[in-house]
Each structure stands twice: as C-alpha cells, then as structure tokens.
CSV table of C-alpha atoms and ligand atoms in Angstrom, one decimal:
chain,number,residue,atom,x,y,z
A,9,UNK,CA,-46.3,-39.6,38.7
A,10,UNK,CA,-49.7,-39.3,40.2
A,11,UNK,CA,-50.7,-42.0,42.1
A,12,UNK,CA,-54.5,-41.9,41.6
A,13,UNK,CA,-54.2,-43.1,37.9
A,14,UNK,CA,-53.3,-47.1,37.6
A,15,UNK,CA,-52.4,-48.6,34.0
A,16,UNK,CA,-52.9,-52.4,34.3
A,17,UNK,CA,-51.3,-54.3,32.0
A,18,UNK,CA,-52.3,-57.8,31.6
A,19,UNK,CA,-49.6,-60.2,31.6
A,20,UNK,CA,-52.0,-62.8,30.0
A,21,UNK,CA,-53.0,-60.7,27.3
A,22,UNK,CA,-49.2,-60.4,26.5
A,23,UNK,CA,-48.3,-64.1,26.9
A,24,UNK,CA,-51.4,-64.8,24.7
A,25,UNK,CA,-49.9,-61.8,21.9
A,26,UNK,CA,-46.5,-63.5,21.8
A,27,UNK,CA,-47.3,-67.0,21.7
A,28,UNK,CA,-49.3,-65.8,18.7
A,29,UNK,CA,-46.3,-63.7,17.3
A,30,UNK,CA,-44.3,-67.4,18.0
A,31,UNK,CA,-46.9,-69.4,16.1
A,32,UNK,CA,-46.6,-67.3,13.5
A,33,UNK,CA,-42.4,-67.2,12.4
A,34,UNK,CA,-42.4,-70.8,13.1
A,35,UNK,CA,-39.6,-72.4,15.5
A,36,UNK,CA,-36.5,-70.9,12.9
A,37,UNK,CA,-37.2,-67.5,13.5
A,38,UNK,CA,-36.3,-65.1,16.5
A,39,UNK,CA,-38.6,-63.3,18.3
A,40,UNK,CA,-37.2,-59.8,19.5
A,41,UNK,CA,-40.2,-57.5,21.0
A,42,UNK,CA,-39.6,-53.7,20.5
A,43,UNK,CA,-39.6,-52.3,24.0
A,44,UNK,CA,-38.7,-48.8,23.7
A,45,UNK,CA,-40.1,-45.7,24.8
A,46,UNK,CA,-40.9,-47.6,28.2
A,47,UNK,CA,-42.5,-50.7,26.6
A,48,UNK,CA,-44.6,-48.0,24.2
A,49,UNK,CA,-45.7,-46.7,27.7
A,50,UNK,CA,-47.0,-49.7,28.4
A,51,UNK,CA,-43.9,-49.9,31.3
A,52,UNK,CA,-41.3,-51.6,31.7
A,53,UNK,CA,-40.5,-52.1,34.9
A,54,UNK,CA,-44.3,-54.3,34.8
A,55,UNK,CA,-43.5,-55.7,31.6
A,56,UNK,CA,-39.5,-56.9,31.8
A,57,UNK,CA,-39.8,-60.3,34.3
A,58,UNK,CA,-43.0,-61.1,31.4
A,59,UNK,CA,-40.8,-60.2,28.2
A,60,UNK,CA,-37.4,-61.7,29.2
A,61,UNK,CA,-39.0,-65.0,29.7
A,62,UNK,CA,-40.6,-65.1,26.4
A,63,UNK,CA,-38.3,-63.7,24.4
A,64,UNK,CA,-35.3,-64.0,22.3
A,65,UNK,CA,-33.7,-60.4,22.9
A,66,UNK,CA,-35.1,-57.0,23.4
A,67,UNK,CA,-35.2,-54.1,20.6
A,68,UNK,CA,-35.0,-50.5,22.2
A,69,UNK,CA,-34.1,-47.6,20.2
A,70,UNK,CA,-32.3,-45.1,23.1
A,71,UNK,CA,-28.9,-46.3,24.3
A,72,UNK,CA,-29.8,-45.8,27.9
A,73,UNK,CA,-32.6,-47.9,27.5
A,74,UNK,CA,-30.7,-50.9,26.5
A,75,UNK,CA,-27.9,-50.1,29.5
A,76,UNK,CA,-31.0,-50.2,31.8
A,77,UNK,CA,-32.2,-53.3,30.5
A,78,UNK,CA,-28.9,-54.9,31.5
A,79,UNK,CA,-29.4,-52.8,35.0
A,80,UNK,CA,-32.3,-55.4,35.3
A,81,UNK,CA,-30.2,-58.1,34.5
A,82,UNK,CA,-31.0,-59.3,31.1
A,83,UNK,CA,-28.0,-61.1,29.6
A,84,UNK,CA,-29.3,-61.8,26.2
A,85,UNK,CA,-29.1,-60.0,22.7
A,86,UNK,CA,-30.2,-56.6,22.8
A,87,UNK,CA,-30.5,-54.4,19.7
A,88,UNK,CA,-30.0,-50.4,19.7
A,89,UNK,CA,-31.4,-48.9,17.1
A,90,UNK,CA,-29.6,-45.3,18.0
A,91,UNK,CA,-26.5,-45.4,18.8
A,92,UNK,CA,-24.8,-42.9,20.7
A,93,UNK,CA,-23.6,-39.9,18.8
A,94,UNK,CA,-21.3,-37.5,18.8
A,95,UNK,CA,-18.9,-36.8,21.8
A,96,UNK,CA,-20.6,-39.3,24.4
A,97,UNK,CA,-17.8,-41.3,25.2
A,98,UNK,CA,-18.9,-42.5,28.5
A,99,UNK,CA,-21.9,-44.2,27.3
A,100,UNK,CA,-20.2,-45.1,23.8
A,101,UNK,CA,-17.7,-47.3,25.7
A,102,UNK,CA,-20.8,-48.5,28.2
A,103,UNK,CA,-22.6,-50.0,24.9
A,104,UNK,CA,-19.4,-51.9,24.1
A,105,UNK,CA,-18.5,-53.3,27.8
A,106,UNK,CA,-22.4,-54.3,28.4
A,107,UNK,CA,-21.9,-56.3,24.8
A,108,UNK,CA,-25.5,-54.2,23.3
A,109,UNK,CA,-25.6,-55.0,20.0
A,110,UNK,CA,-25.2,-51.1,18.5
A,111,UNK,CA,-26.6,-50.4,14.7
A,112,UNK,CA,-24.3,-49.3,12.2
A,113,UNK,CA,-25.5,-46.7,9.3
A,114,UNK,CA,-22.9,-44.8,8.4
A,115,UNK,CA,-18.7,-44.8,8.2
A,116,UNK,CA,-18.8,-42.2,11.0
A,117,UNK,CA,-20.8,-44.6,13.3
A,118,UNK,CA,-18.8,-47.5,12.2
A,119,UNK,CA,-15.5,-45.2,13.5
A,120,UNK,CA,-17.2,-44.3,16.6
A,121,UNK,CA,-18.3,-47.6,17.6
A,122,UNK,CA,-14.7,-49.1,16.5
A,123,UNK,CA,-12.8,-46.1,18.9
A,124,UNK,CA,-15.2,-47.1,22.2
A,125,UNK,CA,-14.2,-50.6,21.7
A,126,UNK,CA,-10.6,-49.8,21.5
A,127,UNK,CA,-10.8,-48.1,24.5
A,128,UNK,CA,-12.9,-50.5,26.7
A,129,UNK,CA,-10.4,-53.5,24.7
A,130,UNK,CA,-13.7,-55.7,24.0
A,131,UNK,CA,-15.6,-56.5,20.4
A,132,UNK,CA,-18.2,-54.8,19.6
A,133,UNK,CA,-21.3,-56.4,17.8
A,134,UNK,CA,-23.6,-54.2,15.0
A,135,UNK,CA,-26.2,-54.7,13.4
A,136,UNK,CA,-26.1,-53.2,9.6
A,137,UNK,CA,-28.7,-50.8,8.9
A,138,UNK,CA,-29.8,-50.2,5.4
A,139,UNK,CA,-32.4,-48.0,3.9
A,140,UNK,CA,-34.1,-49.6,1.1
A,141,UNK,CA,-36.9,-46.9,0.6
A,142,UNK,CA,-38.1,-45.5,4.0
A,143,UNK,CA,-36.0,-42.4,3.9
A,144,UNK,CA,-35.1,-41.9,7.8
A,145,UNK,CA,-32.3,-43.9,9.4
A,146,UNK,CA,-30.2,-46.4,7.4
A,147,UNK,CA,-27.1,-46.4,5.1
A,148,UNK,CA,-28.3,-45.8,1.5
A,149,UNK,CA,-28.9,-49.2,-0.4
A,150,UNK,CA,-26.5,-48.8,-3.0
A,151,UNK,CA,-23.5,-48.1,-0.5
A,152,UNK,CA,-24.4,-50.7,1.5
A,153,UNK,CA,-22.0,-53.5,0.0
A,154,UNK,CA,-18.6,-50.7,0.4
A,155,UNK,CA,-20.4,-50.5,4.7
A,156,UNK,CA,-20.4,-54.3,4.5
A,157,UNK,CA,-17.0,-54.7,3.8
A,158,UNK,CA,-15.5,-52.1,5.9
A,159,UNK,CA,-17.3,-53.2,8.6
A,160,UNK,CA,-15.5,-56.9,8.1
A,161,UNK,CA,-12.3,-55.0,7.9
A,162,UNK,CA,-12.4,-53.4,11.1
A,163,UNK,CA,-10.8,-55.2,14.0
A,164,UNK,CA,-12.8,-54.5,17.1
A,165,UNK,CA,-16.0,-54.6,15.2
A,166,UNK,CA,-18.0,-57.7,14.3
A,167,UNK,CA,-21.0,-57.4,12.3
A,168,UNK,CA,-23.5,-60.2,13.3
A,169,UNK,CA,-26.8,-59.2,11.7
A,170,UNK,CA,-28.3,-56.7,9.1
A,171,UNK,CA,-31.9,-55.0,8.9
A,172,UNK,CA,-33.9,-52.5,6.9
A,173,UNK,CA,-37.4,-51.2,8.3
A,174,UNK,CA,-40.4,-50.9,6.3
A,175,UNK,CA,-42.3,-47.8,5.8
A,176,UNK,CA,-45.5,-49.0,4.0
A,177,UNK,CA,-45.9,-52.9,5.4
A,178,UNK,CA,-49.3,-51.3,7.5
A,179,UNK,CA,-50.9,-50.2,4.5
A,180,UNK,CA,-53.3,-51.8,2.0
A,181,UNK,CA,-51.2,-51.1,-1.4
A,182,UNK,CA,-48.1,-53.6,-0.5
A,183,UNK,CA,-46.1,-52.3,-3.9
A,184,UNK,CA,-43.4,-50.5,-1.8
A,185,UNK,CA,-43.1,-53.1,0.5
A,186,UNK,CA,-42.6,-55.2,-2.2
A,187,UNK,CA,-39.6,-52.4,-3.5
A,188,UNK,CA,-38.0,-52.3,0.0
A,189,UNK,CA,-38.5,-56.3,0.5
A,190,UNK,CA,-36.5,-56.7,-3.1
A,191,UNK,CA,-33.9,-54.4,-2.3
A,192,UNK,CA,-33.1,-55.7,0.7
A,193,UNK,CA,-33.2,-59.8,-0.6
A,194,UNK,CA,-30.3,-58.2,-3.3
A,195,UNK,CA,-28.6,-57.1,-0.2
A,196,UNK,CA,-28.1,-59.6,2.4
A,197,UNK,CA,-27.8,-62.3,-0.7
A,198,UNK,CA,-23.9,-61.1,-0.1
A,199,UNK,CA,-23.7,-60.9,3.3
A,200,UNK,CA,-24.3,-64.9,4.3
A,201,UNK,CA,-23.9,-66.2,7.9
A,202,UNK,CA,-25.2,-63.1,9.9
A,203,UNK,CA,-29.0,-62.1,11.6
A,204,UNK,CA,-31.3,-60.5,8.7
A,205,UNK,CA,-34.2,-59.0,9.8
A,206,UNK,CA,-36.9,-56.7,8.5
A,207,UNK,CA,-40.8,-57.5,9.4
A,208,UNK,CA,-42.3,-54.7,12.2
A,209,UNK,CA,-45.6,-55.6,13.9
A,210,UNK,CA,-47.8,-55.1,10.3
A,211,UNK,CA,-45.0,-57.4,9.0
A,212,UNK,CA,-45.0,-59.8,11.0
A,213,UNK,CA,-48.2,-60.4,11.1
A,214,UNK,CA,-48.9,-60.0,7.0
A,215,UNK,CA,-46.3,-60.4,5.1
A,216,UNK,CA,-44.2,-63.8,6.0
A,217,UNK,CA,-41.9,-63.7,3.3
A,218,UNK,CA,-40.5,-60.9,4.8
A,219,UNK,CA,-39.5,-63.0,8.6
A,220,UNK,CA,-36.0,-63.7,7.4
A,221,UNK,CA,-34.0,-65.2,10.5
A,222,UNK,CA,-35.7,-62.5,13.6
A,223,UNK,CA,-39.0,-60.5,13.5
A,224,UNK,CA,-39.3,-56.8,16.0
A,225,UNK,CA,-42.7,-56.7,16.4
A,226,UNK,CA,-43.9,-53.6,19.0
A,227,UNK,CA,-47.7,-52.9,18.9
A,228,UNK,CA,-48.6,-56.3,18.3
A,229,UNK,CA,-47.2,-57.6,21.2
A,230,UNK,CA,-49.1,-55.1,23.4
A,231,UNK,CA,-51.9,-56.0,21.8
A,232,UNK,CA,-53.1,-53.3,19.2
A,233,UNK,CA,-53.4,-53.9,15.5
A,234,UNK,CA,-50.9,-51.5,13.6
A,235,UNK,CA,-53.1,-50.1,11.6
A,236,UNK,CA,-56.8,-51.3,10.1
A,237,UNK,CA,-55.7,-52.8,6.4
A,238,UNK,CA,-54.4,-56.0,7.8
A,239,UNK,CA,-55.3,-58.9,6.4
A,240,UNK,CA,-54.0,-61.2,9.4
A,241,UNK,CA,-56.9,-62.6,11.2
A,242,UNK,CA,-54.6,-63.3,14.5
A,243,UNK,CA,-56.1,-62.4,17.0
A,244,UNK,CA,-54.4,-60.1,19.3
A,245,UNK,CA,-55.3,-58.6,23.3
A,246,UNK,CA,-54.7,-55.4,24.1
A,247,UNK,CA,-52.5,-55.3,27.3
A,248,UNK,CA,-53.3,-52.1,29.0
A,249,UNK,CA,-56.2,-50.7,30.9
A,250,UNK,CA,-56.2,-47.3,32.6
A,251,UNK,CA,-58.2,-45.9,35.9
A,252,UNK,CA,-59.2,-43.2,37.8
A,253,UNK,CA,-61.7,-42.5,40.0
A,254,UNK,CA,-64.5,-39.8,40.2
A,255,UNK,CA,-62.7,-36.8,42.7
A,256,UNK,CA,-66.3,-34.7,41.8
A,257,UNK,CA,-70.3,-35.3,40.5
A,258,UNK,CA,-72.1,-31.9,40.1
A,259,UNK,CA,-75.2,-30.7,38.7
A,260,UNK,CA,-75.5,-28.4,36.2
A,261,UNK,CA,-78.6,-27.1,34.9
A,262,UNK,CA,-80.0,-26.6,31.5
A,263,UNK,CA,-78.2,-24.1,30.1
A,264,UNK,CA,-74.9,-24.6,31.5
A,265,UNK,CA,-71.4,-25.5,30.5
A,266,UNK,CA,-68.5,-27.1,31.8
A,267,UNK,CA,-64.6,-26.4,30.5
A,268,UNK,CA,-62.1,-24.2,29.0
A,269,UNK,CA,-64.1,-22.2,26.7
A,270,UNK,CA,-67.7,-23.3,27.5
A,271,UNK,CA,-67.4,-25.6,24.6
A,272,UNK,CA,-70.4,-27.8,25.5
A,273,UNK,CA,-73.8,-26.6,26.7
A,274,UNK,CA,-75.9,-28.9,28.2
A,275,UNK,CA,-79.3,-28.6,26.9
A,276,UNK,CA,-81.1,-30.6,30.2
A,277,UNK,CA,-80.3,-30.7,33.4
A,278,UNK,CA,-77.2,-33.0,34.0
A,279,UNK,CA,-75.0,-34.5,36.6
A,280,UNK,CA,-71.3,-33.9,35.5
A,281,UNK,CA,-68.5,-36.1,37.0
A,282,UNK,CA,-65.3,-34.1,37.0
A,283,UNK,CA,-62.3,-37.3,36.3
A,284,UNK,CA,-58.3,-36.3,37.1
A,285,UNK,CA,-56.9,-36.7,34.2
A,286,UNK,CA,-55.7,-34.7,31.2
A,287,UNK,CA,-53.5,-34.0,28.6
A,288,UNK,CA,-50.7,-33.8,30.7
A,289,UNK,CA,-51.4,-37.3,31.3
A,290,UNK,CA,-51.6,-38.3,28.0
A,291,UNK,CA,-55.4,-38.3,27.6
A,292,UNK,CA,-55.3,-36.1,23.9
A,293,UNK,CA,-57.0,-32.8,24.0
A,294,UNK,CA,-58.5,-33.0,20.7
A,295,UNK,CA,-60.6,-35.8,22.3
A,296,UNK,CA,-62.6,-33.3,23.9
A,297,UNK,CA,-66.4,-33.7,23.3
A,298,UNK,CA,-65.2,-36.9,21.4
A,299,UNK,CA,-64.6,-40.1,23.5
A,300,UNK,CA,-66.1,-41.8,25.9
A,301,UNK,CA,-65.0,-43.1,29.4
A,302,UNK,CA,-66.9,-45.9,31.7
A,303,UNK,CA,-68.3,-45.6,34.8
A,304,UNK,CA,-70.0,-48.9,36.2
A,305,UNK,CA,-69.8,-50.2,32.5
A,306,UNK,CA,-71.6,-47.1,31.2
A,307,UNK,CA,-70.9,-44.6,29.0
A,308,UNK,CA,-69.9,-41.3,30.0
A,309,UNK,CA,-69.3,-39.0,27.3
A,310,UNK,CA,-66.2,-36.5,27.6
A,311,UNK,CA,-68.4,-33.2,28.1
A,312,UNK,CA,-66.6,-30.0,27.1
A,313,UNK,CA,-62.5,-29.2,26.3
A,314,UNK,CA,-60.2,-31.6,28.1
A,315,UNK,CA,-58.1,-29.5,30.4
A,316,UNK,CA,-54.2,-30.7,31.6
A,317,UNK,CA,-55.2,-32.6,34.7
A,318,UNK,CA,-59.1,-33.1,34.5
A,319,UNK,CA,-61.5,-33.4,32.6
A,320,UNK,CA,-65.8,-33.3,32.8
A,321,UNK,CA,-67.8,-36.2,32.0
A,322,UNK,CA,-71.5,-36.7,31.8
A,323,UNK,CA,-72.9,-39.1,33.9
A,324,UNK,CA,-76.7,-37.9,34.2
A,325,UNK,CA,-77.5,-41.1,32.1
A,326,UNK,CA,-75.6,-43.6,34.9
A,327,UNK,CA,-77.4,-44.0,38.3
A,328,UNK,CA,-76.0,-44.0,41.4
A,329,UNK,CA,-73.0,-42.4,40.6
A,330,UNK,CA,-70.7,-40.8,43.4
A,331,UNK,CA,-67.2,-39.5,44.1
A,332,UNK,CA,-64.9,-42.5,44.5
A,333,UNK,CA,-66.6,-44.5,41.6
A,334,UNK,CA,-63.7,-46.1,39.1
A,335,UNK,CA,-63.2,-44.3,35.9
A,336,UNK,CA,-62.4,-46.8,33.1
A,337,UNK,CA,-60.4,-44.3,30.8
A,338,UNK,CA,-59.3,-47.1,28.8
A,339,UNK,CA,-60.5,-50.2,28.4
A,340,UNK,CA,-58.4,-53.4,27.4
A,341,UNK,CA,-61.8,-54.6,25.5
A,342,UNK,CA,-61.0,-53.9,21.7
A,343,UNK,CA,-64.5,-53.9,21.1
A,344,UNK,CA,-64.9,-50.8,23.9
A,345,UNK,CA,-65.7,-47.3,22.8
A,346,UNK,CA,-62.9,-46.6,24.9
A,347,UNK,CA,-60.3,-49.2,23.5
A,348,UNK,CA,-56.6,-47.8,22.4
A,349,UNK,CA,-57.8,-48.3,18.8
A,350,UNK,CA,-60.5,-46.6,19.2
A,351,UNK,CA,-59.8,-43.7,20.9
A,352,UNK,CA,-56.4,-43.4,17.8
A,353,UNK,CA,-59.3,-43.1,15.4
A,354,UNK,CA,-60.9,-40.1,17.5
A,355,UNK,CA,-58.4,-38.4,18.0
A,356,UNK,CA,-56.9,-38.9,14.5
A,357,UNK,CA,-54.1,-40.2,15.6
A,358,UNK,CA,-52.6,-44.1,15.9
A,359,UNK,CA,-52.5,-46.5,18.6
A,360,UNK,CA,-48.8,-46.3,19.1
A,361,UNK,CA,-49.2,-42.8,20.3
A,362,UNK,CA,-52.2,-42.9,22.5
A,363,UNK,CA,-50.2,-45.5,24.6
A,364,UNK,CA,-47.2,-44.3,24.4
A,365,UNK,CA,-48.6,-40.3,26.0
A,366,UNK,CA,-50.5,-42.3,28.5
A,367,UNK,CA,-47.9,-44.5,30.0
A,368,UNK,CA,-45.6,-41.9,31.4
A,369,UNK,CA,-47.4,-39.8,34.8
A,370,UNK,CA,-49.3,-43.2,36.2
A,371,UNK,CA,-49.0,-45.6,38.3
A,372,UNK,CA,-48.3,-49.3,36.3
A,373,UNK,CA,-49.8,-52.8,38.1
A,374,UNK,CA,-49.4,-55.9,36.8
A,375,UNK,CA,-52.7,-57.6,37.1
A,376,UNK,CA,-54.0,-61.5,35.8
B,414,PLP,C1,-40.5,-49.0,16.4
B,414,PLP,C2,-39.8,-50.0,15.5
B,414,PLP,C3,-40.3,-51.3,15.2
B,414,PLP,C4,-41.6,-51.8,15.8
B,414,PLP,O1,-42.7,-51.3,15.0
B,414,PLP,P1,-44.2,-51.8,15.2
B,414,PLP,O2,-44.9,-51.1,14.1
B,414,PLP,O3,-44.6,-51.3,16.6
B,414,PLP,O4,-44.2,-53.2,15.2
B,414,PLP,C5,-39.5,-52.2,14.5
B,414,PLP,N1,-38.3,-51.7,13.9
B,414,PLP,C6,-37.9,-50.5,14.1
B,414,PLP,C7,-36.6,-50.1,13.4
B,414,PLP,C8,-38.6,-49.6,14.8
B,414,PLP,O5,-38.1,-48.3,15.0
C-alpha cells in the first residue's frame, strides 16, 4: 500500500446514489448494493459503516468476503454469489454457521452446501441461480424446475430466494433482455413465496419491470453510469477521487523525451512533472499519451509511456508549479477530463475496471 496516493470516497455522493437507487424500486423492493472486489475498489473498510446503514443486505461474490463482512459485524442478509468449491470444508461449514446466504447452480453445489450444514447442525439458506441466456454462472433454465424441487427436498437446506443476471440490460438493443427477463418470469411463476431478483446497476436504473422483490445494483451506487446507452436520467455522483503529489518538475528542452521508449518528443521547451503512480497502481498503461491529470485545476497531459510506479506529465502550460503540488489523478467531477468514465473510454475499457485496478495499493479516506 503506498501511502502517498489517497482515494477519497465521498460518503455524500454515496448516500445521494442510494437514495436515488431507493427512489427508484419504490418502498416494496430491497436494496442489496454489490460490494465485492473491495467495494469495486472503492474500499470497504471506508465504505461498510455508510452501506450497512443504508442498506437492506450486502451482495459479494467471494466467500471470504461475505465472512469478513460479518468480521465487521453486519448481521443482515448477505448474498454469495460463489460459493466455496470443492474440498474447502473449513470455510464451507463457516458460510453455514455465519447464516450467508450461499447461491445454488448446480446438484453438486446443492450436495456441498447440504454436507457443511450437516456438519455445523444449522440450515443453510440459498439463493437459486438460473441462467436464462448469459452463459456464465447459473443452472440451465430448463433444469431449473428438477433444482427447485430438490432443493425443497433437502433437509438442511432452505431455499429463500432465486435470481438470474442479465448480460445485455447496459446495452441499447433491449431484445435479449427481454429473452432473459421472459424466461426468468416462466420461472419463478412456480416457485411462489421466496426473494426473486434480477436487475444489475443498468437494470435498475432502465428497466423497472425487471425489480421483482430486491435489486444488486454495483456501479451505480458508486456513482458511475454502467455504460453510455442508458436512458435513465437519474442522476448519479461518482464517489471516488484519487491524489498524489508532484515528487519531481524538470525541464526538458525542445527535442527531448520523457519515458519507456521515448514515445513523446516535446517539440518546445517544457517543464515535465514526474507523478508516482503507475500501472502497478492501477493507472492503465495504454493511457499513456492519452489522459489527462490536474494540477491546480489544470490540465496536465500524461506525456510519454506510463511506467509501473510513475509516470511524466506536462505541466509547462500550469504556472507556479512545484514538487509537493496535489495531483488530481481522478476527479469525482463526471464532467472532468479525468473522471472514471472518462478515463474507461480512453483507455477502452469500462468504468468498473478503472476503479476496481485503482482501489487496491492506496490509501482510502472518507471525506464529506
Ligand atoms: C457484479 C454483479 C452485479 C452488479 O453489477 P453492476 O453492473 O455493477 O450493477 C449484480 N449481479 C451479479 C450476479 C454480479 O455478478
């Protein structure tokens, strides 16, 4: 962790993005934020005290991420999407005896699940997973009424909800939604008196018919649009903002170059800050000679190849500048040149995974 780069994460911007999630699915609905991969790097440990009081569970995908959630003493629902494979007893039976709420997919999950609770002598509670379309996790659609039923006829093993994920709801052309969404009603139309769920962030926000009794919005609640071919006109604030400060300002002359394989040549003479952070830290290589950072609300351009822990900015354009000054690598202003969505688009990439690289070698700070 390198203590010279600071995400701040906004709590307001995240009370604002739920209470808009809330507005939205009405008082019938739950609201369950997807917090894994560290809050989508936006952290945890800042974002839990925020969450928990807001919230109506927590979605994770990684068993230890929903045993550390209890660690911080969240009694509430908790969903896994994963569930612990194979030969893991230890953490199989943990699941059961901290009452997560483990997804079923499959007869052989359904058998591991039912052994842990056996052993620990406690119900377990699952969530039926069915895939109506996206092709990755999920028990096949048309098998899905056999799972139901041996899931009811299993002792220790009490299924309570039932969910499919979408793999087009982000996208202009809703038809497969529309497929999946279909599927899915003829599904849960036999299983009555349990949690349905479906709508991600782009669903949640888009598609209401598809809210059920629980939404698992992720992005949206830290504050980035899923993807650019929404129609929703909520309006959402990113969360996170990351620093660093100047460690170098240099001149090179006309002529000259600065990084990993003299990439950039600068055709004036130029002042060059040098900022320490790379793509070891998240910050994407192929944003080299791309994005922008800000230095006393200026522009710097990224000059030249972005290395693993620095990187060379040109600041001949910003006056005054000196070693010390704050970096704005990322700014929490969607309108920013250096905004999460932004920055996705440059490097080609989506928002999800600009945050999710960036969150892990910082420093996080709650701030407002
Ligand atoms: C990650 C994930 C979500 C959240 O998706 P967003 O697009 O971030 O809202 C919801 N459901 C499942 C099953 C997921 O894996």
């Amino acid at each position: 962790m390198k203590n010279y780069l600071t995400a701040s994460i906004s709590e307001s911007a995240v009370r604002h993005n739920m209470a808009q999630l809330r507005r939205l699915i009405g008082p019938g609905v739950k609201l369950c934020p997807v917090v894994k991969d560290d809050c989508f790097g936006h952290g945890m440990d800042v974002l839990y005290p925020v969450l928990a009081e807001l919230t109506d569970g927590f979605a994770v995908a990684a068993p230890l991420e929903a045993l550390a959630l209890r660690g911080k003493g969240y009694h509430g629902f908790i969903l896994c999407f994963l569930s612990a494979y194979f030969d893991d007893f230890k953490i199989q039976d943990e699941l059961v005896w901290q009452e997560i709420t483990q997804t079923v997919m499959s007869t052989s999950a359904l058998e591991s699940i039912q052994a842990a609770a056996r052993r620990v002598g406690k119900t377990a509670r699952v969530h039926l997973k069915v895939d109506t379309g996206m092709g990755r996790l999920g028990v096949p659609a048309r098998q899905a009424v056999a799972l139901i039923e041996q899931i009811n006829a299993a002792d220790e093993v009490e299924l309570t909800g039932i969910y499919t994920h979408f793999a087009t709801a982000d996208e202009a052309e809703r038809s497969a939604t529309f497929r999946q969404l279909e599927l899915f009603r003829s599904i849960v139309a036999v299983a009555g008196g349990i949690t349905r769920h479906a709508a991600n962030s782009a669903a949640t926000l888009d598609l209401p018919e598809t809210h059920f009794d629980m939404v698992r919005p992720g992005i949206a609640v830290y504050g980035c649009h899923p993807s650019d071919h929404l129609t929703s006109t909520v309006e959402l604030r990113p969360c996170m903002s990351v620093k660093a400060k100047l460690i170098a300002v240099k001149r090179i002359p006309a002529g000259g170059y600065s990084g990993y394989g003299l990439t950039h040549r600068y055709d004036r003479d130029s002042r060059v800050g040098v900022v320490p952070i790379g793509y070891g830290d998240g910050y994407f290589r192929n944003l080299s000679n791309k994005a922008v950072v800000r230095i006393n609300g200026m522009d710097a351009p990224v000059r030249g190849r972005v290395s693993m822990d620095q990187m060379t900015v040109d600041v001949t354009d910003i006056p005054d500048v000196k070693v010390g000054d704050d970096v704005e690598v990322i700014s929490s202003d969607p309108t920013a040149p250096n905004c999460v969505e932004n920055l996705a688009r440059l490097a080609g990439t989506i928002p999800y995974e600009i945050t999710c690289h960036l969150g892990h070698n910082m420093r996080h700070e709650l701030v407002d």
